[in-house]
mmCIF file of C-alpha atoms and ligand atoms in Angstrom:
data_model
loop_
_atom_site.group_PDB
_atom_site.id
_atom_site.type_symbol
_atom_site.label_atom_id
_atom_site.label_comp_id
_atom_site.label_asym_id
_atom_site.label_seq_id
_atom_site.Cartn_x
_atom_site.Cartn_y
_atom_site.Cartn_z
ATOM 1 C CA MET A 27 -18.895 16.940 9.014
ATOM 2 C CA SER A 28 -16.023 16.095 11.365
ATOM 3 C CA ILE A 29 -13.139 13.705 10.707
ATOM 4 C CA SER A 30 -14.878 11.037 12.772
ATOM 5 C CA ASP A 31 -18.134 11.489 10.792
ATOM 6 C CA ASN A 32 -16.176 11.111 7.551
ATOM 7 C CA ILE A 33 -14.483 7.935 8.798
ATOM 8 C CA ARG A 34 -17.785 6.458 9.937
ATOM 9 C CA PHE A 35 -19.454 7.318 6.624
ATOM 10 C CA ILE A 36 -16.663 5.809 4.510
ATOM 11 C CA LYS A 37 -16.446 2.661 6.636
ATOM 12 C CA SER A 38 -20.194 2.158 6.250
ATOM 13 C CA GLN A 39 -19.675 2.097 2.485
ATOM 14 C CA LEU A 40 -16.763 -0.343 2.489
ATOM 15 C CA GLY A 41 -18.377 -3.326 4.165
ATOM 16 C CA GLU A 42 -16.485 -6.140 5.840
ATOM 17 C CA ALA A 43 -14.320 -7.315 2.971
ATOM 18 C CA VAL A 44 -12.550 -4.052 2.197
ATOM 19 C CA SER A 45 -10.022 -2.545 4.570
ATOM 20 C CA LEU A 46 -9.309 1.149 4.878
ATOM 21 C CA VAL A 47 -5.887 2.790 4.890
ATOM 22 C CA VAL A 48 -6.285 6.356 6.128
ATOM 23 C CA VAL A 49 -3.760 8.354 4.117
ATOM 24 C CA SER A 50 -2.311 10.867 6.569
ATOM 25 C CA LYS A 51 0.602 12.182 4.483
ATOM 26 C CA TYR A 52 -0.453 15.843 4.608
ATOM 27 C CA HIS A 53 -1.640 15.750 8.187
ATOM 28 C CA THR A 54 -0.290 16.406 11.640
ATOM 29 C CA GLU A 55 0.160 13.999 14.493
ATOM 30 C CA ALA A 56 -2.726 15.707 16.295
ATOM 31 C CA GLU A 57 -5.041 15.010 13.338
ATOM 32 C CA ILE A 58 -3.871 11.402 13.160
ATOM 33 C CA GLN A 59 -4.491 11.055 16.883
ATOM 34 C CA GLN A 60 -8.068 12.268 16.268
ATOM 35 C CA VAL A 61 -8.606 9.463 13.757
ATOM 36 C CA TYR A 62 -6.890 6.991 16.102
ATOM 37 C CA ASP A 63 -9.319 7.962 18.844
ATOM 38 C CA THR A 64 -12.234 6.789 16.675
ATOM 39 C CA GLY A 65 -10.686 3.315 16.859
ATOM 40 C CA HIS A 66 -8.918 3.314 13.507
ATOM 41 C CA ARG A 67 -5.409 1.810 13.410
ATOM 42 C CA ILE A 68 -4.195 1.651 9.759
ATOM 43 C CA PHE A 69 -2.458 4.720 8.322
ATOM 44 C CA GLY A 70 -0.608 5.325 5.054
ATOM 45 C CA GLU A 71 2.293 7.692 4.401
ATOM 46 C CA ASN A 72 4.294 8.375 1.251
ATOM 47 C CA LYS A 73 7.596 9.536 2.760
ATOM 48 C CA ILE A 74 9.702 7.259 4.937
ATOM 49 C CA GLN A 75 11.119 10.054 7.112
ATOM 50 C CA ASP A 76 7.683 11.545 7.848
ATOM 51 C CA MET A 77 6.234 8.119 8.611
ATOM 52 C CA THR A 78 9.114 7.283 10.945
ATOM 53 C CA GLN A 79 8.734 10.517 12.878
ATOM 54 C CA LYS A 80 4.991 9.892 13.267
ATOM 55 C CA TYR A 81 5.684 6.292 14.276
ATOM 56 C CA HIS A 82 7.925 7.504 17.098
ATOM 57 C CA ASN A 83 5.448 10.097 18.375
ATOM 58 C CA LEU A 84 2.149 8.214 18.103
ATOM 59 C CA PRO A 85 0.701 5.059 19.745
ATOM 60 C CA LYS A 86 2.657 1.906 18.957
ATOM 61 C CA ASP A 87 -0.353 -0.175 17.915
ATOM 62 C CA ILE A 88 -0.771 1.863 14.705
ATOM 63 C CA GLN A 89 -0.122 -0.189 11.580
ATOM 64 C CA TRP A 90 1.941 1.987 9.256
ATOM 65 C CA HIS A 91 1.696 1.404 5.504
ATOM 66 C CA MET A 92 4.253 2.837 3.067
ATOM 67 C CA ILE A 93 2.291 3.851 -0.037
ATOM 68 C CA GLY A 94 4.847 6.128 -1.729
ATOM 69 C CA HIS A 95 7.806 5.423 -3.954
ATOM 70 C CA THR A 96 10.429 3.665 -1.838
ATOM 71 C CA GLN A 97 14.170 4.282 -2.187
ATOM 72 C CA SER A 98 16.463 1.425 -1.205
ATOM 73 C CA ASN A 99 18.714 3.591 0.967
ATOM 74 C CA LYS A 100 15.802 4.575 3.223
ATOM 75 C CA VAL A 101 14.309 1.138 3.817
ATOM 76 C CA LYS A 102 16.375 0.765 6.998
ATOM 77 C CA TYR A 103 14.417 3.498 8.771
ATOM 78 C CA MET A 104 11.071 1.766 8.457
ATOM 79 C CA ALA A 105 12.232 -1.855 8.623
ATOM 80 C CA PRO A 106 11.699 -2.170 12.401
ATOM 81 C CA TYR A 107 7.999 -1.338 12.290
ATOM 82 C CA VAL A 108 6.390 -1.008 8.820
ATOM 83 C CA ALA A 109 3.256 -3.180 8.509
ATOM 84 C CA LEU A 110 2.880 -3.239 4.715
ATOM 85 C CA ILE A 111 4.867 -1.721 1.851
ATOM 86 C CA HIS A 112 2.525 -1.063 -1.107
ATOM 87 C CA SER A 113 5.129 0.164 -3.557
ATOM 88 C CA VAL A 114 7.725 -2.483 -4.381
ATOM 89 C CA ASP A 115 8.821 -1.975 -7.971
ATOM 90 C CA SER A 116 12.095 -3.896 -8.398
ATOM 91 C CA LEU A 117 13.913 -7.019 -7.290
ATOM 92 C CA LYS A 118 16.754 -4.827 -6.042
ATOM 93 C CA LEU A 119 14.413 -2.972 -3.688
ATOM 94 C CA LEU A 120 12.921 -6.246 -2.500
ATOM 95 C CA GLU A 121 16.408 -7.595 -1.762
ATOM 96 C CA GLU A 122 17.111 -4.550 0.387
ATOM 97 C CA ILE A 123 13.813 -4.941 2.261
ATOM 98 C CA ASN A 124 14.663 -8.601 2.866
ATOM 99 C CA LYS A 125 18.135 -7.678 4.145
ATOM 100 C CA GLN A 126 16.748 -5.105 6.579
ATOM 101 C CA ALA A 127 14.004 -7.510 7.690
ATOM 102 C CA ILE A 128 16.672 -10.097 8.576
ATOM 103 C CA LYS A 129 18.458 -7.498 10.732
ATOM 104 C CA HIS A 130 15.274 -6.988 12.695
ATOM 105 C CA GLN A 131 14.369 -10.673 12.731
ATOM 106 C CA ARG A 132 11.017 -10.126 11.118
ATOM 107 C CA VAL A 133 9.103 -10.850 7.934
ATOM 108 C CA ILE A 134 7.956 -7.728 6.079
ATOM 109 C CA ASP A 135 4.734 -7.868 4.059
ATOM 110 C CA TYR A 136 4.651 -6.079 0.717
ATOM 111 C CA LEU A 137 2.715 -5.488 -2.496
ATOM 112 C CA PHE A 138 4.075 -4.957 -5.964
ATOM 113 C CA GLN A 139 2.984 -1.621 -7.375
ATOM 114 C CA ILE A 140 1.662 -2.189 -10.879
ATOM 115 C CA HIS A 141 1.845 0.544 -13.467
ATOM 116 C CA ILE A 142 -1.449 0.549 -15.293
ATOM 117 C CA ALA A 143 -2.461 4.209 -15.644
ATOM 118 C CA GLN A 144 -1.586 6.169 -18.753
ATOM 119 C CA GLU A 145 0.168 8.926 -16.848
ATOM 120 C CA GLU A 146 3.945 8.935 -17.186
ATOM 121 C CA THR A 147 4.459 10.006 -13.597
ATOM 122 C CA LYS A 148 3.099 6.927 -11.909
ATOM 123 C CA PHE A 149 5.639 4.443 -10.557
ATOM 124 C CA GLY A 150 5.375 0.697 -10.695
ATOM 125 C CA VAL A 151 6.163 -2.380 -12.764
ATOM 126 C CA SER A 152 4.363 -3.651 -15.819
ATOM 127 C CA PRO A 153 2.550 -6.996 -15.550
ATOM 128 C CA GLU A 154 5.365 -8.566 -17.610
ATOM 129 C CA GLU A 155 8.007 -7.239 -15.204
ATOM 130 C CA LEU A 156 5.977 -8.495 -12.251
ATOM 131 C CA PHE A 157 5.963 -12.067 -13.512
ATOM 132 C CA SER A 158 9.602 -11.959 -14.508
ATOM 133 C CA ILE A 159 10.591 -10.853 -10.968
ATOM 134 C CA ILE A 160 8.549 -13.652 -9.431
ATOM 135 C CA GLU A 161 10.202 -16.180 -11.710
ATOM 136 C CA ASN A 162 13.731 -14.892 -11.067
ATOM 137 C CA LYS A 163 15.735 -17.503 -9.142
ATOM 138 C CA ASN A 164 16.872 -14.901 -6.613
ATOM 139 C CA PHE A 165 13.258 -14.146 -5.704
ATOM 140 C CA ALA A 166 12.765 -17.539 -4.076
ATOM 141 C CA GLN A 167 15.722 -16.876 -1.735
ATOM 142 C CA LEU A 168 14.038 -13.905 -0.061
ATOM 143 C CA LYS A 169 12.623 -15.528 3.053
ATOM 144 C CA ASN A 170 12.091 -12.446 5.216
ATOM 145 C CA VAL A 171 9.581 -10.792 2.916
ATOM 146 C CA ARG A 172 6.077 -11.981 2.136
ATOM 147 C CA LEU A 173 4.140 -11.030 -0.991
ATOM 148 C CA ARG A 174 0.526 -10.143 -0.148
ATOM 149 C CA GLY A 175 -0.686 -8.846 -3.531
ATOM 150 C CA ILE A 176 -0.587 -5.722 -5.679
ATOM 151 C CA MET A 177 -1.285 -2.002 -5.522
ATOM 152 C CA GLY A 178 -2.297 0.198 -8.424
ATOM 153 C CA MET A 179 -3.591 3.631 -9.270
ATOM 154 C CA ALA A 180 -5.960 4.472 -12.088
ATOM 155 C CA THR A 181 -5.456 7.403 -14.414
ATOM 156 C CA ASN A 182 -6.710 10.651 -12.915
ATOM 157 C CA THR A 183 -9.606 11.234 -15.342
ATOM 158 C CA ASP A 184 -13.364 11.790 -15.359
ATOM 159 C CA ASP A 185 -13.691 9.002 -17.910
ATOM 160 C CA THR A 186 -15.137 6.305 -15.658
ATOM 161 C CA SER A 187 -14.997 3.678 -18.381
ATOM 162 C CA GLN A 188 -11.236 4.112 -18.578
ATOM 163 C CA VAL A 189 -10.862 3.947 -14.785
ATOM 164 C CA ARG A 190 -13.063 0.857 -14.686
ATOM 165 C CA SER A 191 -11.021 -0.817 -17.378
ATOM 166 C CA GLU A 192 -7.759 -0.082 -15.512
ATOM 167 C CA PHE A 193 -9.122 -1.416 -12.225
ATOM 168 C CA SER A 194 -10.384 -4.507 -14.040
ATOM 169 C CA SER A 195 -6.889 -5.111 -15.443
ATOM 170 C CA LEU A 196 -5.452 -4.903 -11.927
ATOM 171 C CA LYS A 197 -8.064 -7.355 -10.686
ATOM 172 C CA GLU A 198 -7.129 -9.740 -13.479
ATOM 173 C CA ILE A 199 -3.418 -9.591 -12.570
ATOM 174 C CA TYR A 200 -4.357 -10.155 -8.929
ATOM 175 C CA GLU A 201 -6.349 -13.270 -9.868
ATOM 176 C CA GLN A 202 -3.409 -14.549 -11.914
ATOM 177 C CA LEU A 203 -1.136 -14.160 -8.881
ATOM 178 C CA LYS A 204 -3.620 -15.963 -6.660
ATOM 179 C CA ALA A 205 -3.781 -18.856 -9.091
ATOM 180 C CA ARG A 206 -0.013 -19.394 -8.990
ATOM 181 C CA THR A 207 2.234 -21.091 -6.493
ATOM 182 C CA ILE A 208 4.648 -18.347 -5.446
ATOM 183 C CA PRO A 209 7.356 -18.794 -2.790
ATOM 184 C CA HIS A 210 6.994 -16.639 0.358
ATOM 185 C CA SER A 211 3.556 -15.352 -0.495
ATOM 186 C CA HIS A 212 0.050 -15.177 0.897
ATOM 187 C CA ILE A 213 -1.982 -13.369 -1.739
ATOM 188 C CA ASP A 214 -5.003 -11.649 -0.222
ATOM 189 C CA THR A 215 -4.609 -7.919 -0.915
ATOM 190 C CA LEU A 216 -5.655 -5.874 -3.932
ATOM 191 C CA SER A 217 -4.903 -2.274 -2.953
ATOM 192 C CA MET A 218 -6.782 0.076 -5.284
ATOM 193 C CA GLY A 219 -9.115 3.024 -4.862
ATOM 194 C CA MET A 220 -8.577 6.560 -3.496
ATOM 195 C CA SER A 221 -10.955 9.372 -2.487
ATOM 196 C CA GLY A 222 -12.121 10.036 -6.036
ATOM 197 C CA ASP A 223 -12.526 6.496 -7.304
ATOM 198 C CA TYR A 224 -12.956 4.085 -4.412
ATOM 199 C CA HIS A 225 -16.562 3.167 -5.263
ATOM 200 C CA LEU A 226 -15.461 2.051 -8.691
ATOM 201 C CA ALA A 227 -12.433 0.229 -7.266
ATOM 202 C CA ILE A 228 -14.624 -1.737 -4.861
ATOM 203 C CA ASP A 229 -16.969 -2.585 -7.721
ATOM 204 C CA CYS A 230 -13.959 -4.020 -9.538
ATOM 205 C CA GLY A 231 -12.825 -6.185 -6.613
ATOM 206 C CA SER A 232 -10.589 -4.012 -4.421
ATOM 207 C CA THR A 233 -9.834 -5.427 -0.946
ATOM 208 C CA MET A 234 -8.038 -2.320 0.381
ATOM 209 C CA VAL A 235 -8.649 1.371 -0.313
ATOM 210 C CA ARG A 236 -6.274 4.244 0.478
ATOM 211 C CA ILE A 237 -8.224 7.375 1.351
ATOM 212 C CA GLY A 238 -6.908 10.785 2.398
ATOM 213 C CA SER A 239 -8.738 13.888 1.216
ATOM 214 C CA ALA A 240 -12.267 12.475 1.662
ATOM 215 C CA ILE A 241 -11.478 11.999 5.349
ATOM 216 C CA PHE A 242 -9.476 15.147 6.176
ATOM 217 C CA LYS A 243 -11.655 17.499 4.136
HETATM 218 C C1 PLP B 330 -2.112 10.476 -1.597
HETATM 219 C C2 PLP B 330 -2.350 9.062 -1.985
HETATM 220 C C3 PLP B 330 -3.600 8.449 -1.778
HETATM 221 C C4 PLP B 330 -4.810 9.175 -1.200
HETATM 222 O O1 PLP B 330 -5.309 10.098 -2.101
HETATM 223 P P1 PLP B 330 -6.674 10.894 -1.795
HETATM 224 O O2 PLP B 330 -7.128 11.340 -3.149
HETATM 225 O O3 PLP B 330 -6.312 12.006 -0.883
HETATM 226 O O4 PLP B 330 -7.621 9.934 -1.172
HETATM 227 C C5 PLP B 330 -3.732 7.107 -2.108
HETATM 228 N N1 PLP B 330 -2.715 6.415 -2.644
HETATM 229 C C6 PLP B 330 -1.501 6.946 -2.853
HETATM 230 C C7 PLP B 330 -0.428 6.100 -3.417
HETATM 231 C C8 PLP B 330 -1.279 8.285 -2.535
HETATM 232 O O5 PLP B 330 -0.069 8.828 -2.766
#
Protein backbone atom coordinates (compact mmCIF):
# COMPACT_ATOMS: atom_id res chain seq x y z
CA MET A 1 0.00 0.00 0.00
CA SER A 2 1.25 3.49 -0.85
CA ILE A 3 0.82 6.66 1.21
CA SER A 4 -2.04 7.74 -1.05
CA ASP A 5 -3.77 4.34 -0.64
CA ASN A 6 -3.45 4.66 3.14
CA ILE A 7 -4.92 8.18 3.09
CA ARG A 8 -7.81 7.08 0.88
CA PHE A 9 -8.51 4.06 3.10
CA ILE A 10 -8.49 6.08 6.33
CA LYS A 11 -10.64 8.87 4.88
CA SER A 12 -13.20 6.29 3.76
CA GLN A 13 -13.50 5.19 7.38
CA LEU A 14 -13.86 8.67 8.86
CA GLY A 15 -16.96 9.86 7.05
CA GLU A 16 -17.96 13.48 6.64
CA ALA A 17 -18.12 14.56 10.27
CA VAL A 18 -14.58 13.68 11.30
CA SER A 19 -11.60 15.61 10.00
CA LEU A 20 -8.14 14.16 9.57
CA VAL A 21 -4.88 15.71 10.76
CA VAL A 22 -2.01 13.91 9.04
CA VAL A 23 0.74 13.80 11.65
CA SER A 24 3.96 14.41 9.72
CA LYS A 25 6.36 14.93 12.64
CA TYR A 26 8.78 12.16 11.66
CA HIS A 27 8.55 12.79 7.94
CA THR A 28 10.34 14.78 5.29
CA GLU A 29 9.03 17.61 3.19
CA ALA A 30 9.07 15.29 0.17
CA GLU A 31 6.78 12.82 1.98
CA ILE A 32 4.47 15.63 3.06
CA GLN A 33 4.37 16.87 -0.52
CA GLN A 34 3.27 13.36 -1.57
CA VAL A 35 0.32 13.55 0.82
CA TYR A 36 -0.40 17.12 -0.30
CA ASP A 37 -0.57 15.92 -3.89
CA THR A 38 -3.47 13.61 -2.98
CA GLY A 39 -5.42 16.76 -2.10
CA HIS A 40 -4.91 16.69 1.66
CA ARG A 41 -4.19 20.03 3.36
CA ILE A 42 -4.17 19.53 7.18
CA PHE A 43 -0.90 18.48 8.82
CA GLY A 44 0.16 18.16 12.46
CA GLU A 45 3.62 18.65 13.95
CA ASN A 46 4.85 18.45 17.53
CA LYS A 47 7.86 20.78 17.38
CA ILE A 48 7.49 24.46 16.55
CA GLN A 49 10.87 24.78 14.82
CA ASP A 50 10.28 21.75 12.57
CA MET A 51 6.78 22.95 11.70
CA THR A 52 8.04 26.43 10.87
CA GLN A 53 10.74 25.11 8.57
CA LYS A 54 8.20 22.92 6.77
CA TYR A 55 5.79 25.86 6.57
CA HIS A 56 8.44 27.92 4.79
CA ASN A 57 9.35 25.18 2.31
CA LEU A 58 5.93 23.76 1.43
CA PRO A 59 2.78 25.15 -0.26
CA LYS A 60 1.19 28.02 1.63
CA ASP A 61 -2.34 26.61 1.59
CA ILE A 62 -1.37 23.87 4.08
CA GLN A 63 -3.14 24.24 7.42
CA TRP A 64 -0.54 23.57 10.10
CA HIS A 65 -1.69 22.21 13.47
CA MET A 66 0.56 22.27 16.54
CA ILE A 67 -0.15 19.04 18.43
CA GLY A 68 2.89 18.92 20.73
CA HIS A 69 3.65 20.56 24.04
CA THR A 70 3.98 24.29 23.41
CA GLN A 71 6.53 26.50 25.18
CA SER A 72 5.62 30.16 25.57
CA ASN A 73 8.96 31.44 24.26
CA LYS A 74 8.46 29.69 20.91
CA VAL A 75 4.90 30.79 20.18
CA LYS A 76 6.21 33.77 18.19
CA TYR A 77 7.60 31.52 15.46
CA MET A 78 4.27 29.96 14.58
CA ALA A 79 1.98 32.91 15.35
CA PRO A 80 1.97 34.22 11.75
CA TYR A 81 0.57 31.03 10.24
CA VAL A 82 -0.56 28.29 12.68
CA ALA A 83 -4.13 27.13 11.94
CA LEU A 84 -4.93 25.37 15.23
CA ILE A 85 -2.99 24.80 18.45
CA HIS A 86 -4.19 21.55 20.09
CA SER A 87 -2.08 21.75 23.22
CA VAL A 88 -2.91 24.79 25.34
CA ASP A 89 -2.40 23.85 28.98
CA SER A 90 -2.20 27.13 30.93
CA LEU A 91 -3.58 30.64 31.05
CA LYS A 92 -0.02 31.96 30.82
CA LEU A 93 0.52 30.17 27.51
CA LEU A 94 -2.81 31.42 26.22
CA GLU A 95 -1.86 34.99 27.14
CA GLU A 96 1.33 34.64 25.12
CA ILE A 97 -0.57 33.23 22.12
CA ASN A 98 -2.99 36.15 22.36
CA LYS A 99 -0.12 38.65 22.51
CA GLN A 100 1.56 37.18 19.43
CA ALA A 101 -1.78 37.00 17.60
CA ILE A 102 -2.28 40.74 18.20
CA LYS A 103 1.15 41.43 16.67
CA HIS A 104 0.07 39.63 13.53
CA GLN A 105 -3.44 41.07 13.57
CA ARG A 106 -5.09 37.70 13.59
CA VAL A 107 -7.21 35.45 15.78
CA ILE A 108 -5.57 32.11 16.61
CA ASP A 109 -7.77 29.06 17.14
CA TYR A 110 -6.84 26.64 19.91
CA LEU A 111 -7.90 23.62 21.95
CA PHE A 112 -7.20 22.91 25.58
CA GLN A 113 -5.29 19.68 26.01
CA ILE A 114 -6.99 17.64 28.71
CA HIS A 115 -5.03 15.19 30.79
CA ILE A 116 -7.13 12.08 31.10
CA ALA A 117 -4.75 9.14 30.56
CA GLN A 118 -3.11 7.42 33.49
CA GLU A 119 0.40 7.90 32.15
CA GLU A 120 2.47 10.48 34.00
CA THR A 121 4.14 11.69 30.84
CA LYS A 122 1.11 13.12 29.13
CA PHE A 123 0.70 16.90 29.24
CA GLY A 124 -2.53 18.76 29.71
CA VAL A 125 -4.90 20.24 32.28
CA SER A 126 -7.38 18.43 34.46
CA PRO A 127 -11.09 19.12 33.88
CA GLU A 128 -11.10 21.21 37.08
CA GLU A 129 -8.19 23.33 35.82
CA LEU A 130 -9.93 23.76 32.48
CA PHE A 131 -13.03 25.26 34.04
CA SER A 132 -11.06 27.42 36.42
CA ILE A 133 -9.09 28.93 33.49
CA ILE A 134 -12.30 29.66 31.60
CA GLU A 135 -13.77 31.36 34.64
CA ASN A 136 -10.65 33.44 35.35
CA LYS A 137 -11.39 37.13 34.74
CA ASN A 138 -8.26 37.50 32.60
CA PHE A 139 -9.54 34.83 30.21
CA ALA A 140 -12.35 37.04 28.95
CA GLN A 141 -9.82 39.74 27.96
CA LEU A 142 -8.10 37.52 25.40
CA LYS A 143 -9.77 38.66 22.20
CA ASN A 144 -7.24 37.41 19.65
CA VAL A 145 -7.62 33.74 20.51
CA ARG A 146 -10.66 31.57 19.92
CA LEU A 147 -11.41 28.38 21.85
CA ARG A 148 -12.59 25.61 19.50
CA GLY A 149 -12.69 22.65 21.91
CA ILE A 150 -10.39 20.10 23.51
CA MET A 151 -7.72 17.56 22.64
CA GLY A 152 -6.90 14.42 24.58
CA MET A 153 -4.94 11.21 24.40
CA ALA A 154 -5.98 7.90 25.88
CA THR A 155 -3.64 5.67 27.84
CA ASN A 156 -1.47 3.54 25.58
CA THR A 157 -2.96 0.15 26.52
CA ASP A 158 -4.61 -2.89 24.93
CA ASP A 159 -7.44 -2.57 27.44
CA THR A 160 -10.12 -1.19 25.14
CA SER A 161 -12.58 -0.70 27.98
CA GLN A 162 -10.15 1.69 29.64
CA VAL A 163 -9.54 3.57 26.38
CA ARG A 164 -13.28 3.77 25.77
CA SER A 165 -13.89 5.10 29.24
CA GLU A 166 -11.20 7.79 28.79
CA PHE A 167 -12.58 8.88 25.42
CA SER A 168 -16.07 8.98 26.93
CA SER A 169 -14.81 11.28 29.70
CA LEU A 170 -13.33 13.62 27.08
CA LYS A 171 -16.62 13.61 25.18
CA GLU A 172 -18.44 14.51 28.38
CA ILE A 173 -16.12 17.47 29.06
CA TYR A 174 -16.58 18.57 25.45
CA GLU A 175 -20.37 18.51 25.86
CA GLN A 176 -20.07 20.54 29.07
CA LEU A 177 -18.05 23.17 27.20
CA LYS A 178 -20.59 23.29 24.40
CA ALA A 179 -23.39 23.83 26.88
CA ARG A 180 -21.71 26.89 28.39
CA THR A 181 -21.48 30.47 27.26
CA ILE A 182 -17.74 31.09 26.97
CA PRO A 183 -16.21 34.36 25.72
CA HIS A 184 -14.20 34.15 22.47
CA SER A 185 -15.20 30.60 21.68
CA HIS A 186 -16.81 28.53 18.97
CA ILE A 187 -16.85 24.98 20.30
CA ASP A 188 -16.92 22.44 17.49
CA THR A 189 -13.75 20.35 17.82
CA LEU A 190 -13.09 17.23 19.88
CA SER A 191 -9.59 16.13 18.87
CA MET A 192 -9.06 12.51 19.92
CA GLY A 193 -7.89 9.34 18.23
CA MET A 194 -4.51 8.28 16.79
CA SER A 195 -3.39 5.38 14.56
CA GLY A 196 -4.01 2.74 17.22
CA ASP A 197 -7.31 3.94 18.63
CA TYR A 198 -9.11 6.15 16.13
CA HIS A 199 -11.99 3.72 15.53
CA LEU A 200 -12.78 3.77 19.22
CA ALA A 201 -12.37 7.55 19.39
CA ILE A 202 -14.86 8.05 16.55
CA ASP A 203 -17.27 5.69 18.29
CA CYS A 204 -17.02 7.94 21.33
CA GLY A 205 -17.74 11.15 19.41
CA SER A 206 -14.40 12.42 18.08
CA THR A 207 -14.64 15.16 15.42
CA MET A 208 -10.90 15.23 14.57
CA VAL A 209 -8.33 12.43 14.51
CA ARG A 210 -4.54 12.84 14.41
CA ILE A 211 -2.95 10.02 12.45
CA GLY A 212 0.72 9.47 11.63
CA SER A 213 2.06 5.92 11.57
CA ALA A 214 -1.00 4.35 9.90
CA ILE A 215 -0.42 6.67 6.94
CA PHE A 216 3.39 6.67 6.63
CA LYS A 217 3.80 2.95 7.30
C1 LIG B 1 2.58 11.50 17.24
C2 LIG B 1 1.23 11.97 17.66
C3 LIG B 1 0.06 11.49 17.04
C4 LIG B 1 0.06 10.44 15.93
O1 LIG B 1 0.41 9.20 16.43
P1 LIG B 1 0.34 7.89 15.50
O2 LIG B 1 0.26 6.77 16.49
O3 LIG B 1 1.58 7.89 14.69
O4 LIG B 1 -0.88 8.00 14.67
C5 LIG B 1 -1.15 12.02 17.45
N1 LIG B 1 -1.23 12.93 18.43
C6 LIG B 1 -0.15 13.43 19.05
C7 LIG B 1 -0.32 14.45 20.10
C8 LIG B 1 1.12 12.96 18.69
O5 LIG B 1 2.20 13.43 19.33
